[in-house]
GROMACS .gro file of C-alpha atoms in nm:
model
  479
    1MET     CA    1  -3.969  -0.026   0.385
    2LYS     CA    2  -4.069  -0.286   0.692
    3CYS     CA    3  -3.949  -0.186   1.046
    4ILE     CA    4  -3.835  -0.430   1.302
    5CYS     CA    5  -3.885  -0.259   1.593
    6ASN     CA    6  -3.746  -0.382   1.944
    7LEU     CA    7  -4.102  -0.398   2.092
    8GLY     CA    8  -4.174  -0.714   1.875
    9MET     CA    9  -3.925  -0.890   1.975
   10THR     CA   10  -3.942  -0.825   2.315
   11GLU     CA   11  -4.321  -0.960   2.345
   12ASN     CA   12  -4.181  -1.257   2.190
   13LEU     CA   13  -3.891  -1.281   2.424
   14LEU     CA   14  -4.208  -1.277   2.722
   15ALA     CA   15  -4.422  -1.478   2.587
   16ALA     CA   16  -4.131  -1.775   2.586
   17LEU     CA   17  -4.020  -1.718   2.935
   18ASP     CA   18  -4.412  -1.771   3.050
   19ASN     CA   19  -4.389  -2.115   2.878
   20HIS     CA   20  -4.082  -2.228   3.004
   21TYR     CA   21  -4.193  -2.155   3.330
   22ALA     CA   22  -4.466  -2.348   3.307
   23GLY     CA   23  -4.266  -2.610   3.113
   24VAL     CA   24  -4.037  -2.704   3.392
   25PHE     CA   25  -4.339  -2.846   3.598
   26LYS     CA   26  -4.392  -3.117   3.392
   27TYR     CA   27  -4.076  -3.255   3.552
   28GLU     CA   28  -4.205  -3.293   3.908
   29GLU     CA   29  -4.502  -3.495   3.803
   30VAL     CA   30  -4.528  -3.848   3.959
   31SER     CA   31  -4.627  -4.029   3.598
   32PHE     CA   32  -4.312  -3.868   3.462
   33ILE     CA   33  -4.058  -3.957   3.743
   34ASN     CA   34  -4.152  -4.311   3.743
   35LYS     CA   35  -4.130  -4.373   3.359
   36ALA     CA   36  -3.806  -4.192   3.390
   37LEU     CA   37  -3.647  -4.380   3.620
   38ARG     CA   38  -3.718  -4.677   3.434
   39VAL     CA   39  -3.556  -4.619   3.116
   40ILE     CA   40  -3.213  -4.534   3.329
   41PRO     CA   41  -2.940  -4.734   3.343
   42LEU     CA   42  -2.899  -4.652   3.713
   43GLU     CA   43  -2.659  -4.927   3.853
   44GLN     CA   44  -2.450  -4.940   3.516
   45LEU     CA   45  -2.381  -4.560   3.550
   46LYS     CA   46  -2.301  -4.597   3.940
   47GLU     CA   47  -2.047  -4.854   3.841
   48ALA     CA   48  -1.950  -4.666   3.562
   49ALA     CA   49  -1.880  -4.366   3.766
   50LEU     CA   50  -1.731  -4.530   4.080
   51LYS     CA   51  -1.434  -4.632   3.844
   52SER     CA   52  -1.331  -4.250   3.753
   53SER     CA   53  -1.159  -4.101   4.051
   54THR     CA   54  -1.080  -3.758   3.891
   55LEU     CA   55  -1.360  -3.584   4.079
   56THR     CA   56  -1.681  -3.685   4.322
   57PHE     CA   57  -1.941  -3.928   4.251
   58HIS     CA   58  -2.191  -3.644   4.227
   59GLU     CA   59  -1.966  -3.505   3.894
   60ASN     CA   60  -1.844  -3.820   3.775
   61PHE     CA   61  -2.204  -3.986   3.753
   62MET     CA   62  -2.355  -3.658   3.539
   63LYS     CA   63  -2.114  -3.724   3.303
   64GLU     CA   64  -2.161  -4.039   3.257
   65LEU     CA   65  -2.527  -3.975   3.209
   66LEU     CA   66  -2.473  -3.715   2.958
   67ARG     CA   67  -2.266  -4.005   2.762
   68TRP     CA   68  -2.498  -4.232   2.826
   69PHE     CA   69  -2.754  -3.981   2.688
   70LYS     CA   70  -2.598  -3.890   2.380
   71GLU     CA   71  -2.440  -4.215   2.277
   72ASP     CA   72  -2.709  -4.472   2.363
   73PHE     CA   73  -3.036  -4.321   2.446
   74PHE     CA   74  -3.147  -3.974   2.206
   75SER     CA   75  -3.105  -3.978   1.862
   76TRP     CA   76  -3.043  -3.624   1.641
   77VAL     CA   77  -3.254  -3.576   1.362
   78ASP     CA   78  -3.175  -3.409   1.051
   79CYS     CA   79  -3.407  -3.496   0.846
   80LYS     CA   80  -3.607  -3.807   0.902
   81PRO     CA   81  -3.587  -4.139   0.686
   82CYS     CA   82  -3.845  -4.213   0.427
   83SER     CA   83  -4.166  -4.384   0.584
   84ARG     CA   84  -4.243  -4.535   0.282
   85ILE     CA   85  -4.220  -4.933   0.353
   86GLY     CA   86  -3.917  -5.056   0.059
   87CYS     CA   87  -3.782  -4.695   0.006
   88ASN     CA   88  -3.467  -4.628   0.073
   89GLY     CA   89  -3.493  -4.262  -0.002
   90THR     CA   90  -3.352  -3.931   0.187
   91THR     CA   91  -3.580  -3.662   0.265
   92ARG     CA   92  -3.546  -3.319   0.284
   93ASN     CA   93  -3.759  -3.065   0.505
   94GLY     CA   94  -4.035  -2.919   0.285
   95GLY     CA   95  -4.194  -2.696   0.526
   96GLY     CA   96  -4.481  -2.709   0.754
   97LEU     CA   97  -4.833  -2.926   0.874
   98GLN     CA   98  -5.056  -2.860   1.111
   99PRO     CA   99  -5.032  -3.128   1.363
  100THR     CA  100  -5.284  -3.408   1.426
  101VAL     CA  101  -5.490  -3.372   1.769
  102ASP     CA  102  -5.295  -3.674   1.888
  103GLU     CA  103  -4.946  -3.459   1.839
  104ALA     CA  104  -5.094  -3.146   1.967
  105GLY     CA  105  -5.182  -3.357   2.291
  106TYR     CA  106  -4.833  -3.422   2.350
  107GLY     CA  107  -4.731  -3.017   2.313
  108ALA     CA  108  -4.630  -3.056   1.908
  109SER     CA  109  -4.715  -2.704   1.824
  110ARG     CA  110  -4.576  -2.769   1.455
  111VAL     CA  111  -4.514  -3.072   1.247
  112GLU     CA  112  -4.185  -3.077   0.969
  113ALA     CA  113  -4.297  -3.263   0.666
  114HIS     CA  114  -3.994  -3.408   0.540
  115GLN     CA  115  -4.028  -3.533   0.129
  116CYS     CA  116  -3.864  -3.836   0.005
  117THR     CA  117  -3.645  -3.751  -0.265
  118LEU     CA  118  -3.700  -4.088  -0.425
  119CYS     CA  119  -4.065  -4.127  -0.421
  120GLY     CA  120  -4.173  -3.804  -0.303
  121GLY     CA  121  -4.372  -3.938   0.020
  122VAL     CA  122  -4.404  -3.718   0.297
  123THR     CA  123  -4.304  -3.824   0.624
  124ARG     CA  124  -4.435  -3.654   0.944
  125PHE     CA  125  -4.176  -3.492   1.174
  126PRO     CA  126  -4.382  -3.363   1.521
  127ARG     CA  127  -4.183  -3.131   1.706
  128TYR     CA  128  -4.303  -3.285   2.073
  129ASN     CA  129  -4.283  -3.074   2.379
  130ASP     CA  130  -4.413  -3.347   2.633
  131PRO     CA  131  -4.137  -3.490   2.778
  132SER     CA  132  -4.269  -3.783   2.854
  133LYS     CA  133  -4.375  -3.845   2.523
  134LEU     CA  134  -3.945  -3.791   2.438
  135LEU     CA  135  -3.901  -4.054   2.617
  136GLU     CA  136  -4.032  -4.329   2.398
  137THR     CA  137  -3.963  -4.130   2.088
  138ARG     CA  138  -3.573  -4.040   2.196
  139GLU     CA  139  -3.538  -3.848   1.895
  140GLY     CA  140  -3.518  -3.465   1.817
  141ARG     CA  141  -3.325  -3.134   1.798
  142CYS     CA  142  -3.161  -2.942   2.065
  143GLY     CA  143  -3.531  -2.862   2.222
  144GLU     CA  144  -3.615  -3.220   2.197
  145TRP     CA  145  -3.270  -3.320   2.374
  146ALA     CA  146  -3.279  -3.062   2.632
  147ASN     CA  147  -3.639  -3.108   2.766
  148CYS     CA  148  -3.585  -3.486   2.788
  149PHE     CA  149  -3.217  -3.477   2.971
  150THR     CA  150  -3.352  -3.192   3.208
  151GLY     CA  151  -3.660  -3.406   3.268
  152ILE     CA  152  -3.427  -3.716   3.339
  153CYS     CA  153  -3.172  -3.505   3.576
  154ARG     CA  154  -3.530  -3.420   3.774
  155ALA     CA  155  -3.645  -3.774   3.821
  156LEU     CA  156  -3.251  -3.868   3.975
  157GLY     CA  157  -3.359  -3.610   4.253
  158TYR     CA  158  -3.051  -3.326   4.107
  159ASP     CA  159  -3.133  -2.936   4.134
  160THR     CA  160  -3.166  -2.874   3.806
  161ARG     CA  161  -3.236  -2.617   3.510
  162TYR     CA  162  -3.387  -2.573   3.173
  163VAL     CA  163  -3.199  -2.343   3.015
  164TYR     CA  164  -3.299  -2.106   2.710
  165ASP     CA  165  -3.073  -1.919   2.481
  166VAL     CA  166  -3.291  -1.655   2.268
  167THR     CA  167  -3.052  -1.719   2.020
  168ASP     CA  168  -3.190  -2.016   1.949
  169HIS     CA  169  -3.034  -2.300   2.162
  170VAL     CA  170  -3.162  -2.450   2.494
  171TRP     CA  171  -2.937  -2.707   2.770
  172THR     CA  172  -2.966  -2.804   3.109
  173GLU     CA  173  -2.789  -2.684   3.453
  174VAL     CA  174  -2.692  -2.895   3.760
  175PHE     CA  175  -2.619  -2.760   4.063
  176SER     CA  176  -2.307  -2.927   4.229
  177PRO     CA  177  -2.288  -2.937   4.633
  178HIS     CA  178  -1.923  -3.002   4.579
  179LEU     CA  179  -1.822  -2.730   4.401
  180ASP     CA  180  -2.107  -2.528   4.544
  181ARG     CA  181  -2.233  -2.370   4.164
  182TRP     CA  182  -2.417  -2.452   3.887
  183VAL     CA  183  -2.272  -2.654   3.644
  184HIS     CA  184  -2.338  -2.609   3.270
  185CYS     CA  185  -2.469  -2.977   3.057
  186ASP     CA  186  -2.542  -2.923   2.709
  187PRO     CA  187  -2.701  -3.335   2.605
  188CYS     CA  188  -2.603  -3.256   2.195
  189GLU     CA  189  -2.265  -3.201   2.282
  190ASN     CA  190  -2.197  -3.409   2.577
  191ALA     CA  191  -2.038  -3.111   2.716
  192TRP     CA  192  -1.990  -3.073   3.108
  193ASP     CA  193  -1.923  -2.767   3.223
  194ARG     CA  194  -1.825  -2.561   2.946
  195PRO     CA  195  -2.019  -2.256   2.965
  196LEU     CA  196  -1.823  -2.037   2.677
  197VAL     CA  197  -1.804  -2.306   2.429
  198TYR     CA  198  -2.117  -2.113   2.257
  199GLU     CA  199  -1.974  -1.792   2.261
  200GLN     CA  200  -1.585  -1.869   2.199
  201GLY     CA  201  -1.662  -2.183   2.008
  202TRP     CA  202  -1.974  -2.137   1.814
  203LYS     CA  203  -1.925  -1.754   1.774
  204LYS     CA  204  -2.275  -1.687   1.918
  205GLN     CA  205  -2.371  -1.300   1.990
  206LEU     CA  206  -2.578  -1.384   2.339
  207SER     CA  207  -2.796  -1.143   2.427
  208TYR     CA  208  -3.036  -1.307   2.700
  209VAL     CA  209  -2.966  -1.665   2.859
  210ILE     CA  210  -3.234  -1.746   3.132
  211ALA     CA  211  -3.245  -2.065   3.370
  212PHE     CA  212  -3.601  -2.153   3.448
  213SER     CA  213  -3.662  -2.458   3.768
  214ARG     CA  214  -3.951  -2.558   3.976
  215ASP     CA  215  -3.790  -2.301   4.273
  216GLU     CA  216  -3.673  -1.977   4.047
  217VAL     CA  217  -3.614  -1.838   3.705
  218VAL     CA  218  -3.295  -1.631   3.670
  219ASP     CA  219  -3.079  -1.481   3.419
  220VAL     CA  220  -2.761  -1.612   3.408
  221THR     CA  221  -2.630  -1.476   3.051
  222MET     CA  222  -2.309  -1.323   3.220
  223ARG     CA  223  -2.201  -1.711   3.294
  224TYR     CA  224  -2.190  -1.791   2.920
  225SER     CA  225  -1.981  -1.484   2.849
  226ILE     CA  226  -1.674  -1.299   2.922
  227GLU     CA  227  -1.796  -1.014   2.692
  228HIS     CA  228  -2.025  -0.853   2.937
  229ASP     CA  229  -2.054  -0.520   2.779
  230ALA     CA  230  -2.115  -0.634   2.421
  231VAL     CA  231  -2.395  -0.869   2.569
  232ARG     CA  232  -2.540  -0.578   2.791
  233ALA     CA  233  -2.575  -0.354   2.456
  234ARG     CA  234  -2.734  -0.647   2.235
  235ARG     CA  235  -3.031  -0.613   2.514
  236PRO     CA  236  -3.370  -0.457   2.433
  237ASP     CA  237  -3.639  -0.348   2.682
  238GLU     CA  238  -3.401  -0.525   2.997
  239ALA     CA  239  -3.609  -0.334   3.212
  240ARG     CA  240  -3.893  -0.509   3.079
  241VAL     CA  241  -3.785  -0.835   3.089
  242ARG     CA  242  -3.594  -0.824   3.465
  243GLU     CA  243  -3.992  -0.678   3.566
  244ARG     CA  244  -4.123  -1.030   3.409
  245ILE     CA  245  -3.840  -1.272   3.557
  246THR     CA  246  -3.906  -1.104   3.878
  247GLN     CA  247  -4.295  -1.131   3.839
  248LEU     CA  248  -4.273  -1.475   3.761
  249ASN     CA  249  -4.061  -1.558   4.074
  250LYS     CA  250  -4.339  -1.446   4.288
  251ARG     CA  251  -4.561  -1.666   4.172
  252PHE     CA  252  -4.326  -1.968   4.347
  253ASN     CA  253  -4.509  -2.003   4.706
  254HIS     CA  254  -4.196  -2.089   4.947
  255SER     CA  255  -4.185  -2.120   5.275
  256PRO     CA  256  -3.981  -1.823   5.452
  257ASP     CA  257  -3.695  -2.054   5.484
  258LYS     CA  258  -3.636  -2.199   5.177
  259ARG     CA  259  -3.682  -1.851   5.019
  260GLN     CA  260  -3.381  -1.751   5.237
  261ALA     CA  261  -3.160  -2.043   5.151
  262LEU     CA  262  -3.239  -1.939   4.776
  263ARG     CA  263  -3.154  -1.572   4.783
  264LYS     CA  264  -2.850  -1.652   4.953
  265ARG     CA  265  -2.725  -1.885   4.713
  266LEU     CA  266  -2.860  -1.644   4.421
  267VAL     CA  267  -2.633  -1.389   4.594
  268LYS     CA  268  -2.355  -1.568   4.547
  269GLU     CA  269  -2.398  -1.670   4.196
  270ILE     CA  270  -2.433  -1.343   4.083
  271LEU     CA  271  -2.136  -1.263   4.226
  272GLN     CA  272  -1.977  -1.542   4.092
  273MET     CA  273  -2.116  -1.482   3.739
  274SER     CA  274  -2.034  -1.091   3.750
  275ALA     CA  275  -1.626  -1.206   3.872
  276ASN     CA  276  -1.645  -1.441   3.597
  277ASN     CA  277  -1.584  -1.694   3.876
  278ASN     CA  278  -1.760  -2.015   3.732
  279LEU     CA  279  -1.593  -2.047   3.386
  280GLY     CA  280  -1.576  -2.398   3.437
  281ASN     CA  281  -1.276  -2.627   3.215
  282VAL     CA  282  -1.158  -2.280   3.060
  283GLY     CA  283  -0.924  -2.393   2.737
  284SER     CA  284  -1.020  -2.398   2.365
  285TYR     CA  285  -1.328  -2.418   2.253
  286GLU     CA  286  -1.457  -2.587   1.872
  287GLY     CA  287  -1.811  -2.517   1.695
  288ARG     CA  288  -2.112  -2.692   1.729
  289GLN     CA  289  -2.088  -3.081   1.717
  290SER     CA  290  -2.446  -3.205   1.708
  291GLY     CA  291  -2.634  -3.203   1.345
  292SER     CA  292  -2.488  -3.216   0.996
  293ALA     CA  293  -2.255  -2.981   0.865
  294GLU     CA  294  -2.444  -2.799   0.600
  295TRP     CA  295  -2.699  -2.764   0.876
  296ARG     CA  296  -2.434  -2.650   1.152
  297GLN     CA  297  -2.274  -2.398   0.861
  298SER     CA  298  -2.628  -2.280   0.782
  299ARG     CA  299  -2.675  -2.171   1.180
  300GLY     CA  300  -2.337  -2.021   1.168
  301GLU     CA  301  -2.258  -2.228   1.478
  302ASP     CA  302  -1.991  -2.417   1.314
  303GLY     CA  303  -1.676  -2.197   1.467
  304SER     CA  304  -1.631  -2.062   1.130
  305CYS     CA  305  -1.752  -1.731   1.194
  306GLY     CA  306  -1.903  -1.709   0.854
  307SER     CA  307  -1.594  -1.839   0.684
  308SER     CA  308  -1.619  -1.853   0.244
  309PRO     CA  309  -1.720  -2.202   0.162
  310ALA     CA  310  -1.489  -2.334  -0.152
  311PRO     CA  311  -1.506  -2.150  -0.433
  312ALA     CA  312  -1.776  -2.279  -0.698
  313ILE     CA  313  -1.739  -2.175  -1.041
  314ILE     CA  314  -2.126  -2.229  -1.231
  315GLN     CA  315  -2.015  -2.332  -1.571
  316THR     CA  316  -2.281  -2.381  -1.858
  317LYS     CA  317  -2.285  -2.496  -2.240
  318ALA     CA  318  -2.590  -2.365  -2.300
  319THR     CA  319  -2.673  -2.256  -2.702
  320SER     CA  320  -2.973  -2.064  -2.659
  321SER     CA  321  -3.072  -1.997  -2.299
  322PHE     CA  322  -2.954  -2.045  -1.927
  323THR     CA  323  -3.149  -1.967  -1.598
  324LEU     CA  324  -3.049  -2.035  -1.258
  325ARG     CA  325  -3.323  -2.008  -0.912
  326TYR     CA  326  -3.251  -2.073  -0.573
  327ASN     CA  327  -3.521  -2.085  -0.327
  328ILE     CA  328  -3.427  -2.011   0.050
  329VAL     CA  329  -3.731  -2.189   0.203
  330THR     CA  330  -3.599  -2.494   0.081
  331ASP     CA  331  -3.267  -2.445   0.034
  332LEU     CA  332  -3.217  -2.524  -0.291
  333TYR     CA  333  -3.114  -2.394  -0.687
  334HIS     CA  334  -3.280  -2.496  -0.994
  335ILE     CA  335  -3.111  -2.497  -1.349
  336THR     CA  336  -3.238  -2.494  -1.696
  337THR     CA  337  -3.030  -2.496  -1.975
  338ASP     CA  338  -3.186  -2.481  -2.294
  339GLY     CA  339  -3.510  -2.580  -2.178
  340LYS     CA  340  -3.402  -2.919  -1.977
  341ASP     CA  341  -3.402  -2.908  -1.588
  342SER     CA  342  -3.062  -3.029  -1.450
  343PRO     CA  343  -3.078  -3.202  -1.100
  344THR     CA  344  -3.137  -2.937  -0.779
  345VAL     CA  345  -2.884  -2.821  -0.594
  346GLN     CA  346  -2.892  -2.860  -0.180
  347GLY     CA  347  -2.746  -2.555   0.026
  348TRP     CA  348  -2.696  -2.186  -0.037
  349PRO     CA  349  -2.291  -2.201  -0.012
  350SER     CA  350  -2.270  -2.501  -0.296
  351LEU     CA  351  -2.250  -2.247  -0.575
  352VAL     CA  352  -2.121  -1.931  -0.447
  353PHE     CA  353  -1.792  -1.832  -0.552
  354GLN     CA  354  -1.731  -1.709  -0.227
  355ALA     CA  355  -1.919  -1.546   0.063
  356ARG     CA  356  -1.814  -1.357   0.411
  357ASN     CA  357  -1.970  -1.360   0.716
  358LEU     CA  358  -2.307  -1.477   0.656
  359PHE     CA  359  -2.530  -1.740   0.762
  360LYS     CA  360  -2.891  -1.862   0.747
  361LYS     CA  361  -3.127  -1.736   0.967
  362VAL     CA  362  -3.460  -1.926   1.072
  363GLU     CA  363  -3.686  -1.729   1.296
  364TYR     CA  364  -3.921  -1.968   1.402
  365ASP     CA  365  -4.119  -1.695   1.591
  366TRP     CA  366  -4.161  -1.471   1.305
  367ASN     CA  367  -4.179  -1.774   1.036
  368LYS     CA  368  -3.918  -1.587   0.851
  369VAL     CA  369  -3.589  -1.712   0.692
  370TYR     CA  370  -3.301  -1.516   0.535
  371LEU     CA  371  -2.939  -1.495   0.532
  372ALA     CA  372  -2.751  -1.265   0.760
  373ARG     CA  373  -2.420  -1.138   0.841
  374ASN     CA  374  -2.284  -1.303   1.205
  375SER     CA  375  -2.153  -1.017   1.354
  376SER     CA  376  -2.206  -0.574   1.269
  377ASP     CA  377  -1.926  -0.611   1.025
  378LYS     CA  378  -1.973  -0.600   0.638
  379ALA     CA  379  -2.080  -0.939   0.483
  380THR     CA  380  -2.005  -1.017   0.136
  381ILE     CA  381  -2.130  -1.321  -0.128
  382GLU     CA  382  -2.044  -1.347  -0.505
  383TRP     CA  383  -2.177  -1.577  -0.781
  384ARG     CA  384  -1.956  -1.623  -1.104
  385PHE     CA  385  -2.056  -1.819  -1.447
  386HIS     CA  386  -1.880  -1.927  -1.681
  387CYS     CA  387  -2.051  -1.940  -2.025
  388ALA     CA  388  -1.982  -2.126  -2.383
  389TYR     CA  389  -2.109  -1.811  -2.566
  390PRO     CA  390  -2.133  -1.492  -2.534
  391ILE     CA  391  -2.436  -1.351  -2.318
  392LYS     CA  392  -2.690  -1.198  -2.547
  393LYS     CA  393  -2.937  -1.060  -2.273
  394ALA     CA  394  -2.909  -1.094  -1.914
  395GLU     CA  395  -3.227  -1.082  -1.637
  396VAL     CA  396  -3.191  -1.081  -1.260
  397SER     CA  397  -3.434  -1.089  -1.010
  398VAL     CA  398  -3.383  -1.023  -0.631
  399VAL     CA  399  -3.568  -1.071  -0.308
  400SER     CA  400  -3.430  -0.916   0.030
  401ASP     CA  401  -3.554  -0.648   0.313
  402VAL     CA  402  -3.329  -0.378   0.484
  403PHE     CA  403  -3.439  -0.240   0.813
  404HIS     CA  404  -3.339   0.099   0.961
  405SER     CA  405  -2.989   0.251   0.800
  406GLY     CA  406  -2.938  -0.099   0.635
  407ARG     CA  407  -2.771  -0.139   0.267
  408ILE     CA  408  -2.774  -0.423   0.083
  409ARG     CA  409  -2.554  -0.327  -0.274
  410TRP     CA  410  -2.549  -0.517  -0.572
  411SER     CA  411  -2.284  -0.514  -0.868
  412TYR     CA  412  -2.313  -0.660  -1.167
  413GLY     CA  413  -1.983  -0.738  -1.451
  414GLY     CA  414  -1.737  -0.929  -1.610
  415GLU     CA  415  -1.500  -1.149  -1.445
  416ASP     CA  416  -1.188  -0.914  -1.447
  417SER     CA  417  -1.421  -0.586  -1.479
  418GLU     CA  418  -1.438  -0.368  -1.199
  419LEU     CA  419  -1.754  -0.330  -1.017
  420ASN     CA  420  -1.979  -0.077  -0.957
  421LEU     CA  421  -2.131  -0.040  -0.659
  422LYS     CA  422  -2.472   0.183  -0.614
  423ASP     CA  423  -2.811   0.154  -0.454
  424ASN     CA  424  -3.012   0.153  -0.689
  425TYR     CA  425  -3.012   0.039  -1.087
  426SER     CA  426  -3.225  -0.084  -1.374
  427SER     CA  427  -3.304  -0.406  -1.549
  428ASP     CA  428  -3.159  -0.196  -1.844
  429GLU     CA  429  -2.850  -0.114  -1.684
  430VAL     CA  430  -2.803  -0.482  -1.531
  431ASP     CA  431  -2.788  -0.601  -1.882
  432ALA     CA  432  -2.578  -0.369  -2.030
  433ALA     CA  433  -2.347  -0.470  -1.762
  434LEU     CA  434  -2.338  -0.843  -1.849
  435ARG     CA  435  -2.422  -0.830  -2.231
  436ASN     CA  436  -2.142  -0.971  -2.451
  437LYS     CA  437  -1.927  -1.115  -2.181
  438ASP     CA  438  -1.851  -1.515  -2.156
  439LYS     CA  439  -1.748  -1.464  -1.784
  440ILE     CA  440  -1.962  -1.286  -1.555
  441ARG     CA  441  -1.975  -1.230  -1.158
  442ILE     CA  442  -2.234  -1.098  -0.938
  443VAL     CA  443  -2.144  -0.921  -0.568
  444ALA     CA  444  -2.387  -0.873  -0.316
  445VAL     CA  445  -2.241  -0.637   0.009
  446LEU     CA  446  -2.421  -0.590   0.347
  447GLU     CA  447  -2.367  -0.330   0.535
  448GLY     CA  448  -2.491  -0.068   0.771
  449GLY     CA  449  -2.795  -0.114   1.045
  450ASP     CA  450  -2.840   0.052   1.375
  451GLY     CA  451  -2.687  -0.017   1.719
  452ASN     CA  452  -2.572  -0.343   1.789
  453ASN     CA  453  -2.850  -0.527   1.625
  454SER     CA  454  -2.704  -0.392   1.290
  455TRP     CA  455  -2.698  -0.769   1.162
  456GLN     CA  456  -3.030  -0.835   1.172
  457HIS     CA  457  -3.101  -0.509   0.952
  458THR     CA  458  -2.992  -0.659   0.631
  459GLN     CA  459  -3.174  -0.946   0.530
  460LEU     CA  460  -3.117  -1.150   0.246
  461PHE     CA  461  -3.354  -1.327   0.048
  462ARG     CA  462  -3.612  -1.280   0.342
  463ALA     CA  463  -3.893  -1.514   0.283
  464ASP     CA  464  -4.185  -1.656   0.449
  465LEU     CA  465  -4.229  -2.015   0.602
  466PRO     CA  466  -4.333  -2.246   0.464
  467ASP     CA  467  -4.399  -2.081   0.128
  468GLU     CA  468  -4.202  -2.233  -0.109
  469SER     CA  469  -4.338  -2.080  -0.409
  470VAL     CA  470  -4.107  -1.811  -0.406
  471THR     CA  471  -3.776  -1.736  -0.600
  472SER     CA  472  -3.506  -1.586  -0.374
  473PHE     CA  473  -3.264  -1.533  -0.610
  474SER     CA  474  -3.321  -1.570  -1.028
  475ILE     CA  475  -3.070  -1.517  -1.325
  476SER     CA  476  -3.172  -1.565  -1.698
  477LEU     CA  477  -2.939  -1.569  -1.966
  478SER     CA  478  -2.973  -1.580  -2.336
  479PHE     CA  479  -2.722  -1.667  -2.616
   0.00000   0.00000   0.00000
């Protein structure tokens, strides 16, 4: 049994703080500022802001800037179109590639390989981290969106922060002189002053949200939550994280007057966050809007909080053999009937009869992927099979990991029989539970774990990225 310890998680967080601290200074480069100002339709945005009388010009302009960035300037990438001339095939993420020297020069530490489902060709998707390069490519996911938008706000002279959420999202904050506070801006969602959208709409379990600017590094987590006690309970090694933030802030070479002004503003900000006085536009919140529906659901950010996908029953007319294999790295089901392969089926929920409280978790820092619980509550997943003939022999193989006191319990049986949940079982017992039946079900229950990170202590189908050779789950039936 492996052990995930808080030490490793904290080291990754501390390294991320260092990287983001260094990254914001790229926005101050004169070459970037001039390049950004050339692409912003400044007069058009000013004219639109002046037509609105709902807020001050500053706030109206920021809302117009968000709208322009999302609707006219930047594009979201789920998978790139096939780059082969004349091919109109769609692609899927097929793992990672080594960045070229040119790609690495623009901050692309990883490159996704998007493989065409029609011609088999591979299209590269470098994950650029250079805001100047992003002004040219104008595409990406939340990392690229927030990086480029934050830079554009700085080029316009706004007091701006790049905001990093440890649970895998980034966005922007802009200081409003009129409101006398920092305002949440998410270019992916065209969201202005909606800080609770992640916790209340996306159902995120926040732990650390850290803001970076040319002047300071600030823990702003409590601005984005009304569940402060729950947030504090999720924080490993809080003293070490706080110490690193203090160390980073000591690197800024401010004059005494500026240091005093920043301290005064920070004290007011902390009081606002502690009292929940800066909740922005409070109201109903919806799940994530950016990205494909499948991608949003796989991340557990569509607002459904792990609700069950539409029930699916796997039906086979096989006369001699049937095999179903699932690979979590490619997120594909492979089905073979009587020795003949069927087209692959995309998405883990696609062939599931029911699932509760589950989402697909990708750990880019650890290069791992698995199905995880959305919360500390119990999660279940069930597959059902209807066969044309009674089963003579059955074999099931599963890859998963549990940590600390986490448990994944499997059960097998007929569709109408009571399933016997056990921690350990043999292949012969599985075979006996399914033999002579033509309607069967397979159920996994994820539960247990320690503390407020217990949701992470049951990892179903855990696999290394980008290894596509693993079979996460398989069932083979003979008739």
